[in-house]
């Protein structure tokens, strides 16, 4: 049986598969036609003696998936409103950010400056070292120490008499005792 004969005998089965995928008779006929065109164009890649049915059904399925991808709605990222990507912060997130801002103010100036330049501004350690007139190892050390100190403060791994911890605990206690949402703005 020739390649073309095998294609012709598979058409009814391809129609059934295409109809199952598309659930639309006209779309199924178009899919079968496109799949047969692809198969004819790729007939040199078929190895005689292998499963022709599986080969051509795979072509049909791949064509269906490709068509679905082409029909997907796309838009330019600048045309999408920012509110689509943003979500409002939960109350806990707001508290965590306020805790972080307070903790940042308690870092030594050189550590805070190094951390902000590397983490927020995306500066490399080499650029940081050049900007602060120090060795690269010193710049890395400052960022490391700042991160480690912030992590300790934010996770609560501090002595019980730590001033920052006491201040944060007092703020949280005041917040717990507040019943009106407008009073929360006055806390910070």
Coordinates of N, CA, C and O in Angstrom, one line a residue:
X1 N 0.8 -1.2 0.0 CA 0.0 0.0 0.0 C 0.9 1.2 0.0 O 1.8 1.3 0.8
X2 N 0.6 2.2 -0.9 CA 1.4 3.4 -1.0 C 1.1 4.4 0.1 O 0.1 4.2 0.8
X3 N 1.9 5.4 0.3 CA 1.7 6.4 1.3 C 0.3 7.1 1.1 O -0.4 7.2 2.0
X4 N 0.0 7.4 -0.2 CA -1.2 8.1 -0.5 C -2.4 7.2 -0.2 O -3.5 7.7 0.3
X5 N -2.3 5.9 -0.4 CA -3.4 5.0 -0.1 C -3.6 4.9 1.4 O -4.8 4.9 1.8
X6 N -2.6 5.0 2.1 CA -2.7 4.9 3.6 C -3.4 6.2 4.1 O -4.2 6.1 5.0
X7 N -3.0 7.3 3.5 CA -3.7 8.6 3.9 C -5.2 8.5 3.6 O -6.0 8.9 4.5
X8 N -5.5 8.1 2.5 CA -7.0 8.0 2.1 C -7.7 7.1 3.0 O -8.9 7.4 3.4
X9 N -7.2 6.0 3.4 CA -7.9 5.0 4.2 C -8.0 5.6 5.7 O -8.9 5.2 6.4
X10 N -7.2 6.5 6.0 CA -7.2 7.1 7.4 C -8.2 8.3 7.5 O -8.6 8.7 8.6
X11 N -8.7 8.8 6.4 CA -9.5 10.0 6.4 C -10.7 9.8 7.3 O -11.0 10.7 8.2
X12 N -11.5 8.8 7.2 CA -12.7 8.6 8.1 C -12.3 8.7 9.6 O -13.0 9.3 10.4
X13 N -11.3 8.0 10.0 CA -10.8 8.0 11.4 C -10.3 9.4 11.8 O -10.5 9.8 12.9
X14 N -9.7 10.1 10.9 CA -9.2 11.4 11.2 C -10.4 12.3 11.4 O -10.3 13.2 12.3
X15 N -11.4 12.2 10.6 CA -12.6 13.0 10.8 C -13.3 12.8 12.2 O -13.7 13.7 12.8
X16 N -13.3 11.5 12.6 CA -13.9 11.2 13.9 C -13.0 11.9 15.0 O -13.6 12.5 15.9
X17 N -11.7 11.8 14.9 CA -10.8 12.4 15.9 C -11.0 13.9 15.9 O -11.1 14.6 17.0
X18 N -11.0 14.5 14.7 CA -11.1 15.9 14.6 C -12.4 16.4 15.1 O -12.5 17.5 15.8
X19 N -13.5 15.7 14.9 CA -14.8 16.1 15.4 C -14.8 16.0 16.9 O -15.4 16.9 17.6
X20 N -14.2 15.0 17.5 CA -14.1 14.9 19.0 C -13.3 16.1 19.6 O -13.6 16.6 20.6
X21 N -12.2 16.5 18.9 CA -11.4 17.6 19.4 C -12.1 19.0 19.2 O -12.1 19.8 20.1
X22 N -12.7 19.2 18.0 CA -13.2 20.6 17.8 C -14.7 20.7 18.2 O -15.1 21.8 18.4
X23 N -15.5 19.6 18.1 CA -16.9 19.6 18.4 C -17.7 20.5 17.4 O -18.7 21.2 17.8
X24 N -17.1 20.6 16.2 CA -17.7 21.5 15.2 C -17.4 20.8 13.8 O -16.2 20.7 13.5
X25 N -18.4 20.5 13.1 CA -18.2 19.7 11.8 C -17.3 20.5 10.9 O -16.4 20.0 10.3
X26 N -17.6 21.8 10.7 CA -16.8 22.6 9.7 C -15.3 22.7 10.1 O -14.4 22.6 9.4
X27 N -15.2 23.0 11.4 CA -13.8 23.1 12.0 C -13.1 21.8 11.9 O -11.9 21.7 11.6
X28 N -13.8 20.7 12.1 CA -13.2 19.3 12.0 C -12.7 19.0 10.6 O -11.6 18.5 10.4
X29 N -13.5 19.4 9.6 CA -13.1 19.2 8.2 C -11.9 20.0 7.9 O -11.0 19.5 7.2
X30 N -11.9 21.3 8.3 CA -10.7 22.1 8.1 C -9.4 21.5 8.8 O -8.3 21.5 8.2
X31 N -9.6 21.0 10.0 CA -8.5 20.4 10.7 C -8.0 19.1 10.0 O -6.8 19.0 9.9
X32 N -8.9 18.3 9.5 CA -8.5 17.1 8.7 C -7.7 17.5 7.5 O -6.6 17.0 7.2
X33 N -8.2 18.5 6.8 CA -7.5 18.9 5.6 C -6.1 19.5 5.9 O -5.2 19.1 5.2
X34 N -6.0 20.3 6.9 CA -4.7 20.8 7.3 C -3.7 19.7 7.7 O -2.6 19.7 7.4
X35 N -4.3 18.7 8.5 CA -3.4 17.6 8.9 C -2.9 16.8 7.8 O -1.8 16.4 7.7
X36 N -3.8 16.6 6.8 CA -3.4 15.8 5.6 C -2.3 16.5 4.8 O -1.4 16.0 4.4
X37 N -2.5 17.8 4.7 CA -1.5 18.7 4.0 C -0.2 18.6 4.7 O 0.9 18.4 4.1
X38 N -0.2 18.6 6.1 CA 1.0 18.5 6.9 C 1.7 17.1 6.7 O 2.9 17.0 6.6
X39 N 0.8 16.1 6.7 CA 1.3 14.7 6.5 C 2.0 14.6 5.1 O 3.0 14.0 5.0
X40 N 1.3 15.1 4.1 CA 1.9 15.0 2.8 C 3.2 15.8 2.7 O 4.2 15.3 2.0
X41 N 3.3 16.9 3.3 CA 4.5 17.7 3.3 C 5.6 17.0 4.1 O 6.8 17.1 3.8
X42 N 5.3 16.2 5.1 CA 6.3 15.5 5.9 C 6.4 14.0 5.6 O 6.9 13.3 6.4
X43 N 5.9 13.6 4.5 CA 5.9 12.1 4.2 C 7.3 11.5 4.2 O 7.5 10.4 4.4
X44 N 8.3 12.3 3.9 CA 9.7 11.8 3.9 C 10.1 11.4 5.3 O 11.0 10.6 5.5
X45 N 9.5 12.0 6.3 CA 9.9 11.7 7.7 C 9.2 10.4 8.2 O 9.6 9.9 9.3
X46 N 8.2 9.9 7.5 CA 7.5 8.7 8.0 C 8.4 7.5 7.6 O 8.9 7.3 6.5
X47 N 8.6 6.6 8.6 CA 9.4 5.4 8.4 C 8.5 4.2 8.0 O 7.7 3.8 8.9
X48 N 8.6 3.7 6.8 CA 7.7 2.6 6.4 C 7.9 1.4 7.4 O 9.0 1.1 7.9
X49 N 6.8 0.8 7.7 CA 6.8 -0.4 8.6 C 6.4 0.0 10.0 O 6.2 -0.8 10.8
X50 N 6.4 1.3 10.3 CA 6.0 1.8 11.6 C 4.5 2.1 11.6 O 3.8 2.0 10.6
X51 N 4.0 2.5 12.7 CA 2.5 2.7 12.9 C 2.1 3.9 12.2 O 2.2 5.0 12.7
X52 N 1.5 3.8 11.0 CA 1.1 5.0 10.2 C -0.1 5.7 10.9 O -0.1 6.9 10.9
X53 N -1.0 4.9 11.4 CA -2.2 5.5 12.1 C -1.8 6.4 13.2 O -2.3 7.5 13.4
X54 N -0.9 5.9 14.1 CA -0.4 6.8 15.2 C 0.3 8.0 14.7 O 0.1 9.1 15.3
X55 N 1.1 7.9 13.7 CA 1.9 9.0 13.1 C 0.9 10.1 12.6 O 1.1 11.3 12.9
X56 N -0.1 9.7 11.8 CA -1.0 10.7 11.2 C -1.9 11.3 12.3 O -2.3 12.5 12.2
X57 N -2.3 10.5 13.3 CA -3.2 11.0 14.3 C -2.4 12.0 15.2 O -3.0 13.0 15.7
X58 N -1.1 11.8 15.4 CA -0.3 12.7 16.1 C -0.2 14.0 15.3 O -0.2 15.1 15.9
X59 N -0.1 14.0 14.0 CA 0.0 15.2 13.2 C -1.3 16.0 13.4 O -1.3 17.2 13.6
X60 N -2.5 15.3 13.4 CA -3.7 15.9 13.5 C -3.8 16.6 14.9 O -4.3 17.8 15.0
X61 N -3.5 15.9 15.9 CA -3.5 16.4 17.3 C -2.6 17.7 17.4 O -3.0 18.7 18.0
X62 N -1.4 17.6 16.9 CA -0.5 18.7 17.0 C -1.0 19.9 16.2 O -0.8 21.0 16.7
X63 N -1.6 19.6 15.1 CA -2.2 20.7 14.3 C -3.3 21.4 15.1 O -3.4 22.6 15.1
X64 N -4.1 20.6 15.8 CA -5.2 21.2 16.6 C -4.6 22.1 17.7 O -5.1 23.2 17.9
X65 N -3.6 21.6 18.4 CA -3.0 22.4 19.4 C -2.4 23.7 18.9 O -2.5 24.7 19.5
X66 N -1.7 23.6 17.8 CA -1.1 24.8 17.1 C -2.2 25.8 16.8 O -2.0 27.0 17.0
X67 N -3.3 25.3 16.2 CA -4.4 26.2 15.9 C -5.0 26.9 17.2 O -5.3 28.1 17.1
X68 N -5.1 26.1 18.2 CA -5.6 26.7 19.5 C -4.7 27.8 20.0 O -5.1 28.9 20.4
X69 N -3.4 27.6 19.9 CA -2.4 28.6 20.3 C -2.5 29.8 19.5 O -2.3 30.9 20.0
X70 N -2.7 29.7 18.2 CA -2.8 30.8 17.3 C -4.0 31.7 17.6 O -4.0 32.9 17.4
X71 N -5.1 31.1 18.1 CA -6.3 31.8 18.3 C -6.4 32.5 19.7 O -7.3 33.2 19.9
X72 N -5.4 32.2 20.5 CA -5.4 32.8 21.8 C -5.4 34.3 21.7 O -4.7 34.9 21.0
X73 N -6.2 34.9 22.6 CA -6.2 36.4 22.6 C -4.9 36.9 23.3 O -4.5 36.4 24.3
X74 N -4.3 37.8 22.6 CA -3.1 38.4 23.1 C -3.2 39.9 23.1 O -4.0 40.4 22.3
X75 N -2.5 40.6 24.0 CA -2.6 42.0 24.0 C -1.2 42.5 24.4 O -0.4 41.8 25.0
X76 N -1.0 43.8 24.1 CA 0.3 44.4 24.5 C 0.2 44.7 26.0 O -0.8 45.1 26.5
X77 N 1.3 44.4 26.7 CA 1.3 44.6 28.1 C 1.1 46.0 28.6 O 0.5 46.2 29.6
X78 N 1.4 47.0 27.7 CA 1.2 48.4 28.1 C -0.3 48.7 28.0 O -0.8 49.7 28.6
X79 N -1.1 47.9 27.3 CA -2.5 48.2 27.1 C -3.4 47.7 28.3 O -4.5 48.0 28.4
X80 N -2.8 46.8 29.1 CA -3.5 46.2 30.2 C -3.4 47.1 31.4 O -2.3 47.6 31.8
X81 N -4.5 47.4 32.1 CA -4.5 48.3 33.3 C -3.6 47.7 34.4 O -3.6 46.4 34.6
X82 N -2.9 48.5 35.1 CA -2.0 48.0 36.2 C -2.8 47.3 37.2 O -2.2 46.4 37.9
X83 N -4.0 47.6 37.4 CA -4.8 47.0 38.5 C -5.0 45.5 38.2 O -5.3 44.7 39.1
X84 N -4.8 45.1 36.9 CA -4.9 43.7 36.6 C -3.8 42.9 37.3 O -4.0 41.7 37.7
X85 N -2.6 43.5 37.4 CA -1.5 42.8 37.9 C -1.4 43.0 39.4 O -0.8 42.2 40.1
X86 N -1.9 44.0 39.9 CA -1.7 44.4 41.3 C -2.9 43.8 42.2 O -4.0 43.7 41.7
X87 N -2.5 43.5 43.4 CA -3.6 43.1 44.3 C -3.4 43.9 45.6 O -2.2 44.2 46.0
X88 N -4.4 44.2 46.2 CA -4.3 45.1 47.4 C -3.7 44.2 48.5 O -3.9 43.0 48.7
X89 N -2.9 44.9 49.3 CA -2.2 44.2 50.4 C -3.1 43.9 51.5 O -4.0 44.7 51.8
X90 N -2.9 42.8 52.1 CA -3.7 42.4 53.3 C -3.2 43.2 54.5 O -2.1 43.8 54.4
X91 N -3.9 43.2 55.5 CA -3.6 43.9 56.7 C -2.2 43.4 57.2 O -1.4 44.2 57.7
X92 N -2.0 42.1 57.2 CA -0.8 41.5 57.7 C 0.4 42.0 56.8 O 1.5 42.3 57.3
X93 N 0.2 42.1 55.5 CA 1.3 42.6 54.6 C 1.7 44.0 55.0 O 2.8 44.4 55.0
X94 N 0.6 44.8 55.2 CA 0.9 46.2 55.5 C 1.7 46.3 56.8 O 2.7 47.1 56.9
X95 N 1.3 45.5 57.8 CA 2.1 45.5 59.1 C 3.5 45.0 58.9 O 4.5 45.6 59.4
X96 N 3.7 44.0 58.0 CA 5.0 43.5 57.8 C 5.9 44.5 57.1 O 7.1 44.7 57.4
X97 N 5.3 45.3 56.2 CA 6.1 46.3 55.5 C 6.4 47.5 56.5 O 7.5 48.0 56.4
X98 N 5.5 47.8 57.3 CA 5.8 48.8 58.3 C 6.9 48.3 59.3 O 7.8 49.1 59.7
X99 N 6.8 47.1 59.7 CA 7.9 46.5 60.5 C 9.2 46.5 59.8 O 10.3 46.9 60.4
X100 N 9.2 46.2 58.5 CA 10.5 46.2 57.8 C 11.0 47.6 57.6 O 12.2 47.9 57.8
X101 N 10.2 48.6 57.4 CA 10.6 50.0 57.3 C 11.2 50.5 58.6 O 12.3 51.1 58.6
X102 N 10.6 50.1 59.7 CA 11.1 50.4 61.0 C 12.5 49.8 61.3 O 13.4 50.4 61.8
X103 N 12.6 48.5 60.9 CA 13.8 47.8 61.1 C 14.9 48.3 60.2 O 16.1 48.4 60.7
X104 N 14.6 48.8 59.0 CA 15.6 49.4 58.1 C 16.2 50.6 58.7 O 17.4 50.9 58.6
X105 N 15.4 51.4 59.4 CA 15.9 52.6 60.1 C 16.9 52.3 61.2 O 17.7 53.2 61.6
X106 N 16.8 51.1 61.7 CA 17.7 50.8 62.9 C 19.0 50.1 62.4 O 19.9 49.8 63.2
X107 N 19.1 49.8 61.1 CA 20.4 49.3 60.6 C 21.5 50.4 60.6 O 21.2 51.6 60.4
X108 N 22.8 50.0 60.8 CA 23.8 50.9 60.7 C 23.8 51.5 59.3 O 23.4 50.9 58.3
X109 N 24.2 52.8 59.1 CA 24.0 53.5 57.9 C 24.8 52.8 56.7 O 24.2 52.7 55.6
X110 N 26.0 52.3 56.9 CA 26.7 51.7 55.9 C 26.0 50.4 55.4 O 26.0 50.1 54.2
X111 N 25.4 49.6 56.3 CA 24.7 48.4 56.0 C 23.4 48.7 55.2 O 23.1 48.1 54.2
X112 N 22.7 49.7 55.7 CA 21.4 50.1 55.1 C 21.7 50.6 53.7 O 21.0 50.2 52.7
X113 N 22.7 51.5 53.5 CA 23.0 52.0 52.2 C 23.4 50.9 51.2 O 22.9 50.8 50.1
X114 N 24.2 49.9 51.7 CA 24.7 48.8 50.9 C 23.5 47.9 50.5 O 23.3 47.5 49.3
X115 N 22.6 47.6 51.4 CA 21.4 46.8 51.1 C 20.5 47.5 50.1 O 20.1 46.8 49.2
X116 N 20.2 48.7 50.3 CA 19.3 49.4 49.4 C 19.9 49.5 48.0 O 19.2 49.3 47.0
X117 N 21.2 49.7 47.9 CA 21.9 49.8 46.6 C 21.9 48.5 45.8 O 21.7 48.5 44.6
X118 N 22.1 47.4 46.5 CA 22.1 46.1 45.9 C 20.7 45.5 45.6 O 20.4 45.1 44.5
X119 N 19.9 45.6 46.7 CA 18.6 44.9 46.5 C 17.6 45.8 45.8 O 16.9 45.3 44.9
X120 N 17.5 47.0 46.1 CA 16.4 47.8 45.5 C 16.9 48.4 44.1 O 16.2 48.4 43.1
X121 N 18.1 48.9 44.1 CA 18.6 49.5 42.8 C 19.3 48.5 41.9 O 19.6 48.8 40.8
X122 N 19.5 47.3 42.4 CA 20.0 46.2 41.5 C 21.5 46.4 41.2 O 22.0 45.9 40.2
X123 N 22.2 47.1 42.0 CA 23.6 47.4 41.8 C 24.5 46.1 42.0 O 24.2 45.4 42.9
X124 N 25.5 45.9 41.3 CA 26.4 44.8 41.5 C 27.3 45.1 42.7 O 27.5 46.3 43.1
X125 N 27.9 44.1 43.3 CA 28.8 44.3 44.4 C 30.0 45.1 44.0 O 30.5 46.0 44.8
X126 N 30.5 44.9 42.8 CA 31.6 45.7 42.3 C 31.3 47.2 42.2 O 32.0 48.1 42.6
X127 N 30.1 47.5 41.7 CA 29.6 48.9 41.6 C 29.4 49.5 42.9 O 29.7 50.7 43.2
X128 N 28.9 48.7 43.9 CA 28.7 49.2 45.2 C 30.0 49.5 45.9 O 30.1 50.6 46.5
X129 N 31.0 48.6 45.7 CA 32.3 48.9 46.3 C 32.9 50.1 45.7 O 33.5 50.9 46.5
X130 N 32.8 50.3 44.4 CA 33.3 51.6 43.8 C 32.6 52.8 44.3 O 33.2 53.8 44.6
X131 N 31.2 52.7 44.4 CA 30.5 53.9 44.9 C 30.7 54.3 46.3 O 30.7 55.4 46.7
X132 N 31.0 53.2 47.2 CA 31.2 53.5 48.6 C 32.7 53.5 49.0 O 33.0 53.6 50.1
X133 N 33.6 53.4 48.0 CA 35.0 53.5 48.2 C 35.5 52.4 49.2 O 36.2 52.8 50.2
X134 N 35.1 51.2 48.9 CA 35.5 50.1 49.8 C 35.8 48.9 48.9 O 35.6 48.9 47.7
X135 N 36.4 47.8 49.6 CA 36.7 46.6 48.8 C 35.4 45.8 48.5 O 34.4 46.0 49.2
X136 N 35.5 45.0 47.5 CA 34.3 44.2 47.1 C 33.9 43.3 48.3 O 32.7 43.1 48.6
X137 N 34.8 42.7 49.0 CA 34.5 41.9 50.1 C 33.8 42.6 51.2 O 32.9 42.1 51.8
X138 N 34.2 43.8 51.4 CA 33.5 44.7 52.4 C 32.1 45.0 52.0 O 31.2 44.9 52.8
X139 N 31.9 45.2 50.7 CA 30.5 45.5 50.2 C 29.6 44.3 50.4 O 28.5 44.4 50.9
X140 N 30.2 43.1 50.1 CA 29.4 41.9 50.2 C 29.1 41.6 51.7 O 28.0 41.2 52.1
X141 N 30.1 41.9 52.6 CA 29.9 41.7 54.0 C 28.8 42.6 54.5 O 28.0 42.2 55.4
X142 N 28.8 43.9 54.1 CA 27.8 44.8 54.6 C 26.3 44.3 54.2 O 25.4 44.4 55.0
X143 N 26.2 43.9 53.0 CA 24.9 43.4 52.5 C 24.5 42.2 53.3 O 23.4 42.0 53.7
X144 N 25.4 41.3 53.5 CA 25.1 40.0 54.2 C 24.7 40.3 55.6 O 23.7 39.8 56.1
X145 N 25.5 41.2 56.3 CA 25.1 41.5 57.7 C 23.8 42.2 57.8 O 23.0 42.0 58.7
X146 N 23.5 43.1 56.9 CA 22.2 43.8 56.9 C 21.1 42.8 56.7 O 20.0 42.9 57.4
X147 N 21.2 41.9 55.7 CA 20.2 40.9 55.5 C 20.0 40.0 56.7 O 18.8 39.7 57.1
X148 N 21.1 39.6 57.3 CA 21.0 38.7 58.5 C 20.4 39.4 59.7 O 19.5 38.8 60.3
X149 N 20.7 40.7 59.9 CA 20.1 41.4 61.0 C 18.6 41.7 60.7 O 17.8 41.5 61.6
X150 N 18.2 42.0 59.5 CA 16.8 42.2 59.2 C 16.0 40.9 59.4 O 14.9 40.9 59.9
X151 N 16.6 39.8 58.9 CA 15.9 38.5 59.1 C 15.7 38.2 60.6 O 14.6 37.7 61.0
X152 N 16.7 38.5 61.4 CA 16.6 38.2 62.8 C 15.5 39.1 63.4 O 14.7 38.6 64.2
X153 N 15.5 40.4 63.1 CA 14.5 41.3 63.6 C 13.1 40.9 63.1 O 12.1 40.9 63.9
X154 N 12.9 40.5 61.9 CA 11.6 40.2 61.3 C 11.1 38.8 61.8 O 9.9 38.7 61.9
X155 N 12.0 37.9 62.0 CA 11.5 36.6 62.5 C 11.4 36.5 64.0 O 10.9 35.5 64.5
X156 N 11.9 37.5 64.7 CA 11.8 37.5 66.1 C 12.9 36.8 66.9 O 12.8 36.5 68.1
X157 N 14.0 36.5 66.2 CA 15.1 35.8 66.8 C 16.0 36.8 67.5 O 17.2 37.0 67.2
X158 N 15.5 37.5 68.5 CA 16.2 38.6 69.2 C 16.1 38.4 70.7 O 15.1 37.8 71.2
X159 N 16.9 39.0 71.5 CA 16.8 39.0 72.9 C 15.5 39.7 73.3 O 15.0 40.6 72.6
X160 N 14.9 39.3 74.5 CA 13.6 39.8 74.9 C 13.7 41.3 75.2 O 12.7 42.0 75.1
X161 N 14.9 41.9 75.5 CA 15.0 43.3 75.8 C 15.4 44.1 74.7 O 15.7 45.3 74.8
X162 N 15.4 43.6 73.4 CA 15.8 44.4 72.3 C 14.8 45.5 72.1 O 13.6 45.4 72.1
X163 N 15.4 46.7 71.9 CA 14.5 48.0 71.8 C 13.6 47.9 70.6 O 12.4 48.3 70.7
X164 N 14.1 47.4 69.5 CA 13.2 47.4 68.3 C 12.0 46.4 68.5 O 10.9 46.7 68.2
X165 N 12.3 45.3 69.1 CA 11.3 44.3 69.4 C 10.2 44.9 70.3 O 9.0 44.8 70.1
X166 N 10.7 45.6 71.3 CA 9.7 46.2 72.3 C 8.9 47.3 71.6 O 7.7 47.4 71.8
X167 N 9.5 48.1 70.7 CA 8.7 49.1 70.0 C 7.7 48.5 69.0 O 6.5 48.9 69.0
X168 N 8.0 47.4 68.3 CA 7.1 46.7 67.4 C 6.0 46.1 68.3 O 4.8 46.1 67.9
X169 N 6.3 45.5 69.4 CA 5.3 44.8 70.2 C 4.3 45.9 70.7 O 3.1 45.7 70.8
X170 N 4.8 47.1 71.1 CA 3.9 48.1 71.6 C 3.0 48.6 70.5 O 1.8 48.8 70.7
X171 N 3.5 48.7 69.3 CA 2.7 49.1 68.2 C 1.6 48.1 67.9 O 0.5 48.4 67.6
X172 N 2.0 46.9 67.9 CA 1.0 45.8 67.7 C -0.1 45.8 68.8 O -1.2 45.5 68.5
X173 N 0.3 46.0 70.0 CA -0.7 46.0 71.1 C -1.6 47.2 70.9 O -2.8 47.0 71.1
X174 N -1.1 48.3 70.5 CA -2.0 49.5 70.3 C -3.0 49.1 69.1 O -4.1 49.5 69.2
X175 N -2.5 48.4 68.1 CA -3.3 48.1 67.0 C -4.4 47.1 67.4 O -5.5 47.2 66.9
X176 N -4.1 46.2 68.2 CA -5.1 45.2 68.7 C -6.2 45.9 69.5 O -7.4 45.5 69.4
X177 N -5.8 46.9 70.2 CA -6.8 47.7 71.0 C -7.6 48.7 70.2 O -8.5 49.3 70.7
X178 N -7.2 48.9 69.0 CA -7.9 49.9 68.1 C -9.1 49.2 67.5 O -9.0 48.2 66.9
X179 N -10.2 49.9 67.5 CA -11.5 49.4 66.9 C -11.9 50.1 65.7 O -12.7 49.6 64.9
X180 N -11.4 51.3 65.5 CA -11.8 52.1 64.3 C -10.7 52.1 63.3 O -9.5 52.4 63.6
X181 N -11.0 51.9 62.0 CA -10.0 51.8 60.9 C -9.3 53.1 60.8 O -8.1 53.1 60.5
X182 N -9.9 54.3 61.0 CA -9.2 55.5 60.8 C -8.1 55.8 61.9 O -7.2 56.5 61.7
X183 N -8.2 55.1 63.1 CA -7.2 55.2 64.1 C -5.9 54.5 63.7 O -4.8 54.9 64.2
X184 N -6.0 53.5 62.8 CA -4.8 52.8 62.4 C -3.8 53.7 61.7 O -2.6 53.6 61.8
X185 N -4.3 54.7 60.9 CA -3.5 55.6 60.2 C -2.6 56.5 61.1 O -1.5 56.8 60.8
X186 N -3.1 56.7 62.3 CA -2.4 57.6 63.3 C -1.4 56.8 64.1 O -0.6 57.4 64.7
X187 N -1.4 55.5 64.0 CA -0.4 54.7 64.7 C 1.0 54.8 64.1 O 2.0 54.7 64.8
X188 N 1.1 55.0 62.8 CA 2.4 55.0 62.2 C 2.7 56.3 61.6 O 2.3 56.9 60.8

